[in-house]
XYZ file of C-alpha atoms in Angstrom:
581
model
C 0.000 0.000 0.000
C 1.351 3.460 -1.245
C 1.788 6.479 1.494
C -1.595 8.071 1.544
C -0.295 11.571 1.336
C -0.287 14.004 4.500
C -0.988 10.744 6.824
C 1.498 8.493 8.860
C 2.668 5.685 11.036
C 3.976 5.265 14.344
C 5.878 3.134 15.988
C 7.794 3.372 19.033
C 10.277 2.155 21.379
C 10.648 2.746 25.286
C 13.118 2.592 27.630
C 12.905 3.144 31.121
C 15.862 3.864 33.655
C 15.229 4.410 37.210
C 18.196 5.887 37.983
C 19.918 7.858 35.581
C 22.364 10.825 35.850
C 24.287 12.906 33.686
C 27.941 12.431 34.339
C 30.711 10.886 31.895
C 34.304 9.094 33.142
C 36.335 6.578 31.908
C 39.130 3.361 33.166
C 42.389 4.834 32.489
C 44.653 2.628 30.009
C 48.012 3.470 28.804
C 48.787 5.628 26.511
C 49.311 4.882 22.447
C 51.891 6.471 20.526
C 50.457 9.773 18.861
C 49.943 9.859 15.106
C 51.215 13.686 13.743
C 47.921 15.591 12.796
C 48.172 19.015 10.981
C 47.055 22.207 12.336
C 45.742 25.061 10.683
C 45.150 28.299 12.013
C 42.140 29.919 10.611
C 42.395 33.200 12.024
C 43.749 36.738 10.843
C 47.641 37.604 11.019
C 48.861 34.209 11.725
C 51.626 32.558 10.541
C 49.946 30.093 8.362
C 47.809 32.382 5.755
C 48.400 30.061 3.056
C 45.599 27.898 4.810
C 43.202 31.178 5.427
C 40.530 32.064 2.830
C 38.298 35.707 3.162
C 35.541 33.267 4.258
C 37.314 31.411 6.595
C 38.784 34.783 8.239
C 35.210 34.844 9.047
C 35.070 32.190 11.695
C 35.932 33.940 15.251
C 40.310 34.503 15.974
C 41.606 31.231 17.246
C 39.605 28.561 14.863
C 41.789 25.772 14.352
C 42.066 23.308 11.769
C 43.423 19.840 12.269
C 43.786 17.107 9.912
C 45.113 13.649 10.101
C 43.710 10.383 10.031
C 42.026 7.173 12.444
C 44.985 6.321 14.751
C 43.611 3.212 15.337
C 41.282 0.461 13.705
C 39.918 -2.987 14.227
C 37.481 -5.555 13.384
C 35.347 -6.556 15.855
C 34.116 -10.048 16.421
C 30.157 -10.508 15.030
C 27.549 -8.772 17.203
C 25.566 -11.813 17.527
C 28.759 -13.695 19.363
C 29.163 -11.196 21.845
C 28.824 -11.493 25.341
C 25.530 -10.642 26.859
C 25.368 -8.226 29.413
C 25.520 -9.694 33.229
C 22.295 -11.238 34.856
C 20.575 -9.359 31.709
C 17.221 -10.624 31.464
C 16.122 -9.711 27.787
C 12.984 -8.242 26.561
C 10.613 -11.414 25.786
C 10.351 -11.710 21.992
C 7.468 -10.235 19.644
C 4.895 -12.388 18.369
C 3.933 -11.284 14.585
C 0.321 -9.757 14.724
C -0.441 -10.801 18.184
C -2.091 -7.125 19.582
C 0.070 -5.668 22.802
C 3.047 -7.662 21.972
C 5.134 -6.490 18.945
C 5.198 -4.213 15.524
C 4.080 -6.126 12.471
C 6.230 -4.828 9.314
C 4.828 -2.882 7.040
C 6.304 -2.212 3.242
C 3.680 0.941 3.093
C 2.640 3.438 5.328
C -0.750 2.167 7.150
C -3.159 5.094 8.332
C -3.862 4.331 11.842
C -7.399 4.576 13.511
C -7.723 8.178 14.905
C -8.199 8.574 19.040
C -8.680 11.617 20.726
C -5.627 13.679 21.873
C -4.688 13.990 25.585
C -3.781 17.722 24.820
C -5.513 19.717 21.601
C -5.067 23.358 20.416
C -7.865 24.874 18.828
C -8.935 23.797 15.103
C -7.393 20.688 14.801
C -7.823 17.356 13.888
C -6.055 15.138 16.652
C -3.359 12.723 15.499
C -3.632 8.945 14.809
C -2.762 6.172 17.553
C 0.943 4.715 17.435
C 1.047 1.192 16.150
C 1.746 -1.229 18.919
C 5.097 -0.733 20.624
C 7.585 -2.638 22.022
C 10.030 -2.190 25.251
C 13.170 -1.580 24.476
C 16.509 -2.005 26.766
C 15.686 -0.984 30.384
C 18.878 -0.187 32.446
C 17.176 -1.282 35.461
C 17.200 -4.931 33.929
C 20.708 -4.560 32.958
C 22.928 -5.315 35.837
C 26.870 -4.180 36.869
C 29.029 -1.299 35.301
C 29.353 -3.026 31.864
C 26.019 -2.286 30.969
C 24.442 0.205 33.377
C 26.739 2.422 35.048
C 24.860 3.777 38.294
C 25.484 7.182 37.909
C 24.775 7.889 34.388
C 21.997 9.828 31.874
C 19.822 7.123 30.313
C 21.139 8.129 26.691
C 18.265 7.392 24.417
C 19.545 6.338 20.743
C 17.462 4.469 18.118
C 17.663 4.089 14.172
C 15.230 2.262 11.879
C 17.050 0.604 9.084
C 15.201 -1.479 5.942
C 15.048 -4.948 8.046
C 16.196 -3.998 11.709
C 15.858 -2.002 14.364
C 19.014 -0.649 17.182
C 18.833 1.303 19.950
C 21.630 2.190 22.468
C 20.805 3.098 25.952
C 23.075 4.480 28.374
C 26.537 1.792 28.242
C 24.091 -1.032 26.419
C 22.835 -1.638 23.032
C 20.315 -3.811 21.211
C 19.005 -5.209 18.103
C 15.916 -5.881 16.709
C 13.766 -6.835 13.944
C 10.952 -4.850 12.773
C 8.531 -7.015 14.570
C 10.368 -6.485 17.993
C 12.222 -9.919 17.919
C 15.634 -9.778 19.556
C 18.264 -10.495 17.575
C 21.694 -9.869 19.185
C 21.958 -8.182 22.916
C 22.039 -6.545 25.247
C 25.494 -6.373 24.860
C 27.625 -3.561 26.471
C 29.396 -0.222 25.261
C 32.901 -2.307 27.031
C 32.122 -5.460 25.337
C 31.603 -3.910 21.853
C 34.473 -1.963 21.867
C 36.739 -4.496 23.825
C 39.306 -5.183 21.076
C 39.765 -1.570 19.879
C 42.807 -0.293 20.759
C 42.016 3.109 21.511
C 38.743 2.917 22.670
C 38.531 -0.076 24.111
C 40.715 -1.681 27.004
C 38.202 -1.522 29.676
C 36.357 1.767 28.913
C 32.932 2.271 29.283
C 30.871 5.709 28.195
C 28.098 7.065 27.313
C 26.833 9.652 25.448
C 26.670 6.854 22.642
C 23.933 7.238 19.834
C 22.951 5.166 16.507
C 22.424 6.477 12.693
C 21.178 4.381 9.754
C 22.681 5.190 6.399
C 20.417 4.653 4.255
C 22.486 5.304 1.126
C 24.767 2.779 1.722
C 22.619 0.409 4.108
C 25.041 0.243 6.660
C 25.070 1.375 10.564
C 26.832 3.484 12.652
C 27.758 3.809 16.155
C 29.868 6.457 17.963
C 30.566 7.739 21.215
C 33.557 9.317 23.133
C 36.990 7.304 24.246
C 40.555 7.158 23.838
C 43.497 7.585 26.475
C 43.135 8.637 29.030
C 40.741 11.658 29.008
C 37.828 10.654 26.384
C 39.272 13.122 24.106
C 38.564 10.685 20.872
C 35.734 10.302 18.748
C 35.173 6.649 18.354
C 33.079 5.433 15.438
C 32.161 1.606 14.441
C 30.728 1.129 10.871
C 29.013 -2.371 10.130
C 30.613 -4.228 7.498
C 27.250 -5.418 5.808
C 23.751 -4.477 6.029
C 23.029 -6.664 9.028
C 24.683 -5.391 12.427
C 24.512 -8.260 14.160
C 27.740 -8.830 12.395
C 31.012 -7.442 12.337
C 31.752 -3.874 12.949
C 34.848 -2.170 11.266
C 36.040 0.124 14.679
C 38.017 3.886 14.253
C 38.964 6.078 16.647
C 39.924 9.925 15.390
C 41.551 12.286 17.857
C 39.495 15.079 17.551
C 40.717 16.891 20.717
C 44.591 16.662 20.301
C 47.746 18.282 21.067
C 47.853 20.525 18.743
C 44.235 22.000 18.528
C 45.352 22.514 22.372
C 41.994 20.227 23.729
C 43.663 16.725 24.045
C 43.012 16.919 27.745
C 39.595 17.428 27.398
C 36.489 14.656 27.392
C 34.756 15.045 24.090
C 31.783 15.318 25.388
C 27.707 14.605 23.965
C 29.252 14.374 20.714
C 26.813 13.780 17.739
C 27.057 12.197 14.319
C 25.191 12.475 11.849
C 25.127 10.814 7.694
C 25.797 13.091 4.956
C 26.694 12.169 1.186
C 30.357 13.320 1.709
C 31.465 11.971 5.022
C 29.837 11.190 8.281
C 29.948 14.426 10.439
C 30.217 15.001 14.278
C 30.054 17.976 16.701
C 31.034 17.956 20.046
C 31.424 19.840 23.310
C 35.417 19.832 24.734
C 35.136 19.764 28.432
C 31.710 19.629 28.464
C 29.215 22.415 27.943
C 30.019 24.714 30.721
C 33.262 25.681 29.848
C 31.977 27.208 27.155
C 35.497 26.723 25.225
C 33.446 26.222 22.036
C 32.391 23.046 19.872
C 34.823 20.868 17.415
C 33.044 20.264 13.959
C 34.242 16.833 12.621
C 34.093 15.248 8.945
C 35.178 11.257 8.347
C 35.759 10.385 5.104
C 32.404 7.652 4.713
C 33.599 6.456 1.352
C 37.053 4.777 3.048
C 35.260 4.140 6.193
C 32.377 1.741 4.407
C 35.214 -0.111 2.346
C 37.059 -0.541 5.572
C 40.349 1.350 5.284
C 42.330 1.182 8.182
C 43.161 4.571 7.964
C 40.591 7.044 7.207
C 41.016 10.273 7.061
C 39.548 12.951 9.436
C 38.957 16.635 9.391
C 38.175 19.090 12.817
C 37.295 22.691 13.424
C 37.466 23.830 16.559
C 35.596 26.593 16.841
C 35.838 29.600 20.084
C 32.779 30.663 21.958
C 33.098 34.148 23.209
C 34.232 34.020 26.144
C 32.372 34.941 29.811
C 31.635 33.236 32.737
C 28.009 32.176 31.333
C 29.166 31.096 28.066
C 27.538 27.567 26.341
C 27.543 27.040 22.636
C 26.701 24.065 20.901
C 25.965 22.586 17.163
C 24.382 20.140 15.276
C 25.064 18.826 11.731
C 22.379 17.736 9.418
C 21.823 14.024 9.669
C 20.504 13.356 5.692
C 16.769 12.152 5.410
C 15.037 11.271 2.549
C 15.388 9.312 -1.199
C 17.019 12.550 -2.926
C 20.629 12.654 -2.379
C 22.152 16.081 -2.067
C 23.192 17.756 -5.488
C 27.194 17.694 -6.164
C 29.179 20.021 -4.511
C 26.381 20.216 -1.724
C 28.241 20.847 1.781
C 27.091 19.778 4.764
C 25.142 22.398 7.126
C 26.071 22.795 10.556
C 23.786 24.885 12.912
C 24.188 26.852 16.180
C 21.970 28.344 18.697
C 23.621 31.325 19.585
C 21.584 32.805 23.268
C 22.179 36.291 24.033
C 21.762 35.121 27.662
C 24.865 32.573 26.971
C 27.209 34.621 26.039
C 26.696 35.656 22.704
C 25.446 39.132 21.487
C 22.220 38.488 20.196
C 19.605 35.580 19.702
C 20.969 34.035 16.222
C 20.265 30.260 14.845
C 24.037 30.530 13.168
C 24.532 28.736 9.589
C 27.872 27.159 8.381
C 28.963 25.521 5.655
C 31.456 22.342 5.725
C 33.034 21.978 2.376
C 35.681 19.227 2.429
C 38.182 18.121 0.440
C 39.058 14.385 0.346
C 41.458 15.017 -2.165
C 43.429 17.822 -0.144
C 42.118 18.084 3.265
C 43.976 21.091 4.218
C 42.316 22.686 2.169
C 38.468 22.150 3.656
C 37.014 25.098 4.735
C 34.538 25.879 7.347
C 32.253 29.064 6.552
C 30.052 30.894 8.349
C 27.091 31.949 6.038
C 23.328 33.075 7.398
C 22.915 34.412 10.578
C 19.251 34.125 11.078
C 17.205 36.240 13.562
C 14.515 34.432 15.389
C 12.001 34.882 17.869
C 13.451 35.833 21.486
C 13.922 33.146 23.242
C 16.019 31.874 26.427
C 17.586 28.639 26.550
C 17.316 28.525 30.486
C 14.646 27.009 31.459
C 14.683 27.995 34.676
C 16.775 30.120 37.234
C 18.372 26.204 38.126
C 19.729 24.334 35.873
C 16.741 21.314 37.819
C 13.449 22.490 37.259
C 11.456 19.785 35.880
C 8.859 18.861 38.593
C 7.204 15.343 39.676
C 4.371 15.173 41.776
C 4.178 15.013 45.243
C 7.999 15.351 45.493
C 10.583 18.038 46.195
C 13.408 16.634 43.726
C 13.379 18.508 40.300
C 14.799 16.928 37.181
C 17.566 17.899 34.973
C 16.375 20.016 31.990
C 18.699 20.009 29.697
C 18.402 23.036 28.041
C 21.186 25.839 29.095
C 22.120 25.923 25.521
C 22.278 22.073 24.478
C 20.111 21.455 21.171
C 18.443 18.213 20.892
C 19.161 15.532 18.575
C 18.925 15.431 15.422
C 18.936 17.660 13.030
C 17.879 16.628 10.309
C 17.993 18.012 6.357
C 16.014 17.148 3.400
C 15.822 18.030 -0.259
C 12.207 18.022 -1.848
C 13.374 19.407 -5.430
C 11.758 22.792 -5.157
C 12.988 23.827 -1.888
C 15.399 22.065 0.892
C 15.048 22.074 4.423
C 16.416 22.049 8.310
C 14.622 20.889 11.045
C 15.542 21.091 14.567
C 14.363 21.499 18.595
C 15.893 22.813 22.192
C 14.663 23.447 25.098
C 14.036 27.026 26.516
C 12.144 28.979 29.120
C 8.229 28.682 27.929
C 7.322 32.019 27.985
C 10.803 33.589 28.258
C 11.232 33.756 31.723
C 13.219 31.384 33.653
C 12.023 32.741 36.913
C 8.311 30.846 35.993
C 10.251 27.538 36.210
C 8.158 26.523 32.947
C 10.023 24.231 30.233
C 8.834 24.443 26.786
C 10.130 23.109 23.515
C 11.466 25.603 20.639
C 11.297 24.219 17.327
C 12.127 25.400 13.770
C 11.815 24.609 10.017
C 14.577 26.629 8.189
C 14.154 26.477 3.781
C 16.296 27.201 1.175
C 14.971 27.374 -2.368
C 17.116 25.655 -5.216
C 19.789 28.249 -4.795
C 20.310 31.213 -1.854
C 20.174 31.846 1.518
C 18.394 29.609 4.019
C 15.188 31.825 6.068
C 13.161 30.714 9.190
C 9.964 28.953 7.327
C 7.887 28.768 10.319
C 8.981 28.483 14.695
C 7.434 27.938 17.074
C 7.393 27.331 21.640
C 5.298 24.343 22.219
C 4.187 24.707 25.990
C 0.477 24.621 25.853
C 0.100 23.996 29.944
C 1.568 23.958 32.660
C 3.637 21.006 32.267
C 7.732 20.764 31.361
C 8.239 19.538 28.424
C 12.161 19.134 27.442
C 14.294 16.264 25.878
C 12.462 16.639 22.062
C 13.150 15.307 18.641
C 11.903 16.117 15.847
C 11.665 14.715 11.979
C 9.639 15.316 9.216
C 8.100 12.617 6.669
C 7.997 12.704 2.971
C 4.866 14.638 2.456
C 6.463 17.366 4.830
C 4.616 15.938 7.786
C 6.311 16.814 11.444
C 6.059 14.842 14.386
C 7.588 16.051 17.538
C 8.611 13.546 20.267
C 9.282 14.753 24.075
C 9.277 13.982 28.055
C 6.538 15.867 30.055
C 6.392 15.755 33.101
C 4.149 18.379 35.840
C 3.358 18.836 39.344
C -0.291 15.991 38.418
C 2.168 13.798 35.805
C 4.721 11.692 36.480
C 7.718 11.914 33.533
C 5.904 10.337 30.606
C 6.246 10.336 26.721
C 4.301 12.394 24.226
C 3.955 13.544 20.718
C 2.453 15.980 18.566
C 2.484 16.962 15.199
C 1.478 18.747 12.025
C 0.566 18.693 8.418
C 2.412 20.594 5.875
C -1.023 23.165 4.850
C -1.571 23.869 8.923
C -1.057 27.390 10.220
C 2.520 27.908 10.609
C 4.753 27.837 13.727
C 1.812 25.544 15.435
C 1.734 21.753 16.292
C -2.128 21.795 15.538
C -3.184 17.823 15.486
C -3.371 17.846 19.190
C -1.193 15.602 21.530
C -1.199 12.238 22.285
C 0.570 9.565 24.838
C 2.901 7.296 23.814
C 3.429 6.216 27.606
C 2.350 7.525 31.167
C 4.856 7.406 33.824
C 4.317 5.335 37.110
C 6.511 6.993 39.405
C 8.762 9.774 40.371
C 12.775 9.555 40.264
C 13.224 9.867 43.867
C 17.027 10.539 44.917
C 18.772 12.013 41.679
C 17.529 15.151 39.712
C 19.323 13.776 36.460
C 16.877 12.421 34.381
C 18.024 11.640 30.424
C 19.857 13.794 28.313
C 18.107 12.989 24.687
C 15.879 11.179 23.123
C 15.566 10.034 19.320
C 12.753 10.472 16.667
C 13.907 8.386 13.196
C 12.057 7.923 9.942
C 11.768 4.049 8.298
C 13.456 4.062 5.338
C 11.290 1.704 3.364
C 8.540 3.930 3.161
C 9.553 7.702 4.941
C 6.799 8.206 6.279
C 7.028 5.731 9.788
C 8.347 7.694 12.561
C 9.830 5.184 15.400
C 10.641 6.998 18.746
C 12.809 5.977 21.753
C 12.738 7.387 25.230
C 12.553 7.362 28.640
C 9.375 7.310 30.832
C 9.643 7.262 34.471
C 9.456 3.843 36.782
C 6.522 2.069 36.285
C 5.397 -1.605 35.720
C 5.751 -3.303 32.497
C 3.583 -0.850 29.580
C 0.398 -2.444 27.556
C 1.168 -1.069 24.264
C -1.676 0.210 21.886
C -3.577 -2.498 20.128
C -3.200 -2.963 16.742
C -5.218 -0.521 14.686
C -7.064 -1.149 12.045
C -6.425 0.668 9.099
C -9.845 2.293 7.259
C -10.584 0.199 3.825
């Protein structure tokens, strides 16, 4: 059955933690021997100007440039050999078309029976009922540091590929089929990694996440490592379609000696799939040291063949610098059947706050143009500087503000400047697109304690600058809502995923949503539950630090959704709709 236009599909994936955190650290291991990685200064009046283009001068005085390439590699053993995680006891396994226990595949989007909405602005028509879901890993089934580490964020990752489905949650990871089945796991961050030199050895992170590359039906996994600080940025590539096999494993010193951060973690870095390379952003030394963000390209082509030695490209990039400076940036994670056109770079955006530390309220625009060819000569540049509507990116005057009921302890809200995951780019022919989330104060006032969710659609026609389409502040009560992601269908459909959470609801996961002719800048179609929370996190105010909306790729128009709802028995998912005719 063909997509019925301006209609879609859900299906979704939880994971529950009961006690996550926020926190990052590693098992020292000894040091390798460094691999030389160039350094460019992009900056005025430096001693390198061969390297420094008019546009480049554009990037703020101390950018560096570093090239080099993966200082280590390795194979890793098949997924599906891999030890299981300790005492795990694994999600029981989908039955096909049995209602409340698994997804049935679909080759075509399936128009779900409508239900009302738990939450509906004025005007519109409420959205349609998930398909049935599934539970995915749940750290509180996942025992010892290899696979739950006590004291961490419940990182919420998931990807939808053509035949499978993987999430990663906090040190652990999983795969399914489309149906639910397991299929390899849980098996943790420490095992996977075990045999690579640099990011292996005992280590075990988190901040991991999952992408699907749909252009080359492959997967990819990355997360921070390396010796001794977590200054690396280690990516795994499968080596077929199916990752339950092997993984071809890379670790790129992106925070070295020479672009002065090797001693810092690199920390809630992001990758994302672009037709050029796979790209990364990250924060050295975490957020609130508001040293800046490193931009990263790996060259896909030599990664996907294997190459041992692939070669890597970082900016780093200076924040202005104040006591309250945090920056951060996403790249465009590709969506869609239309590959970019040649010569297409990849986008990179930043929120710039003029409460963080920068001058004014700006969603900032570069361009990544590299060069596999001649690295050194990639360039960075800094093109639209877009003016949106005010906004504040605290949430509150605390950085825990997120209330439970009945309870004094406030959850973590993760805004302060972080965006959320992903953002995502497609190209419709007459027009391309951005499409991206964070977390701010609801009505501009962190003093009201109120989290709301700022999204955006930026266009850009065939050629020319890219302009705001349409933003908006979804808060429409009382309630927090934080910890969004956001994608958009085929047809130009949005969903929105999120937490909420209020001083009557426990932390629980909704959606909402719009179609592509409703007013802009509103999420008309109402809001709906994916799953209520059962409980309030009791004894630690860090909650989850993302969560992860992804579109199927055999018919882009399925949104699957992974995150975390608060303590609470074993979910009944939805039944089964049944689609009309």
């Amino acid at each position: 059955m063909k997509c019925a236009d301006a209609r879609w599909t859900f299906r979704f994936l939880f994971e529950f933690s009961i006690v996550p955190a926020h926190s990052a650290c590693a098992t020292t291991i000894p040091r390798r021997k460094r691999v030389p990685v160039k350094i460019f200064l992009v900056a005025p009046l430096l001693a390198c100007l061969t390297f420094v283009s008019v546009v480049n001068a554009q990037l703020p005085p101390g950018t560096i440039m570093t090239t080099g390439t993966a200082h280590s590699h390795s194979v890793s053993i098949p997924l599906s050999q891999m030890a299981l995680c300790p005492a795990a006891t694994p999600t029981p396994t989908a039955t096909p078309g049995a209602p409340g226990k698994g997804v049935v595949h679909q080759t075509g989007c399936r128009t779900a029976a409508r239900a009302p909405s738990t939450k509906s602005e004025s005007g519109g028509n409420s959205l349609s009922d998930p398909f049935p879901s599934f539970d995915g890993l749940q750290v509180s089934d996942l025992l010892g540091d290899d696979c739950s580490i006590f004291d961490f964020a419940s990182d919420n990752s998931g990807a939808a590929g053509y035949d499978y489905y993987v999430q990663v949650v906090n040190t652990a990871m999983m795969v399914y089929d489309k149906s639910g089945n397991i299929l390899a796991g849980p098996i943790s961050g420490n095992t996977f990694w075990h045999n690579q030199p640099d990011c292996g050895g005992g280590q075990n992170w988190s901040d991991a996440v999952v992408r699907f590359d749909r252009y080359a039906n492959r997967w990819i996994i990355s997360r921070p490592g390396g010796r001794p600080n977590g200054q690396d940025s280690c990516v795994a590539v499968s080596q077929t379609s199916d990752p339950t096999g092997a993984w071809d494993q890379y670790a790129f010193e992106v925070n070295n000696t020479t672009n002065h951060l090797a001693r810092y973690f690199n920390d809630y870095s992001k990758i994302a799939v672009f037709s050029d390379a796979y790209y990364a952003t990250a924060d050295p030394n975490k957020i609130f040291s508001g040293l800046g963000n490193t931009i990263s390209a790996f060259d896909r082509s030599a990664m996907l063949a294997g190459d041992p030695a692939p070669p890597f490209v970082t900016f780093f990039v200076p924040a202005p610098q104040s006591p309250f400076t945090r920056s951060h940036m996403l790249a465009a994670d590709l969506e869609g059947t239309r590959l970019p056109g040649a010569n297409t770079p990849e986008y990179i955006v930043q929120v710039q706050d003029d409460t963080l530390g920068f001058p004014a309220d700006r969603l900032q625009v570069y361009e990544f143009h590299v060069n596999w060819n001649d690295p050194s000569s990639s360039t960075l540049v800094p093109t639209d500087s877009l003016s949106p509507e005010p906004f504040n990116s605290n949430a509150c005057v605390d950085q825990f503000c997120v209330e439970q009921p009945g309870i004094p302890t406030k959850l973590d809200s993760l805004s302060y400047g972080y965006m959320m995951q992903r953002l995502t780019y497609r190209d419709f022919g007459t027009h391309r697109m951005l499409l991206l989330n964070h977390t701010v104060a609801a009505d501009g006032d962190p003093t009201h304690n109120h989290a709301g969710i700022r999204w955006y659609e930026l266009r850009m026609g065939t050629s020319g600058p890219w302009e705001i389409y349409q933003q908006g502040t979804y808060a429409p009560d009382a309630n927090d809502r934080w910890l969004g992601s956001i994608a958009m269908d085929k047809h130009g459909n949005i969903v929105l995923g999120f937490h909420v959470s209020g001083a009557n609801e426990f932390p629980s996961l909704h959606y909402a949503g719009r179609r592509p002719n409703d007013p802009l800048g509103t999420l008309p179609l109402g809001e709906l539950t994916l799953m209520d929370g059962n409980g309030a996190q009791l004894n630690d105010s860090f909650f989850g630090d993302y969560s992860q909306m992804a579109i199927d790729p055999n018919d882009d128009c399925t949104f699957w959704y992974t995150g975390t709802p608060s303590p609470r028995p074993r979910p009944t998912p939805h039944p089964r709709p049944t689609p009309p005719g």
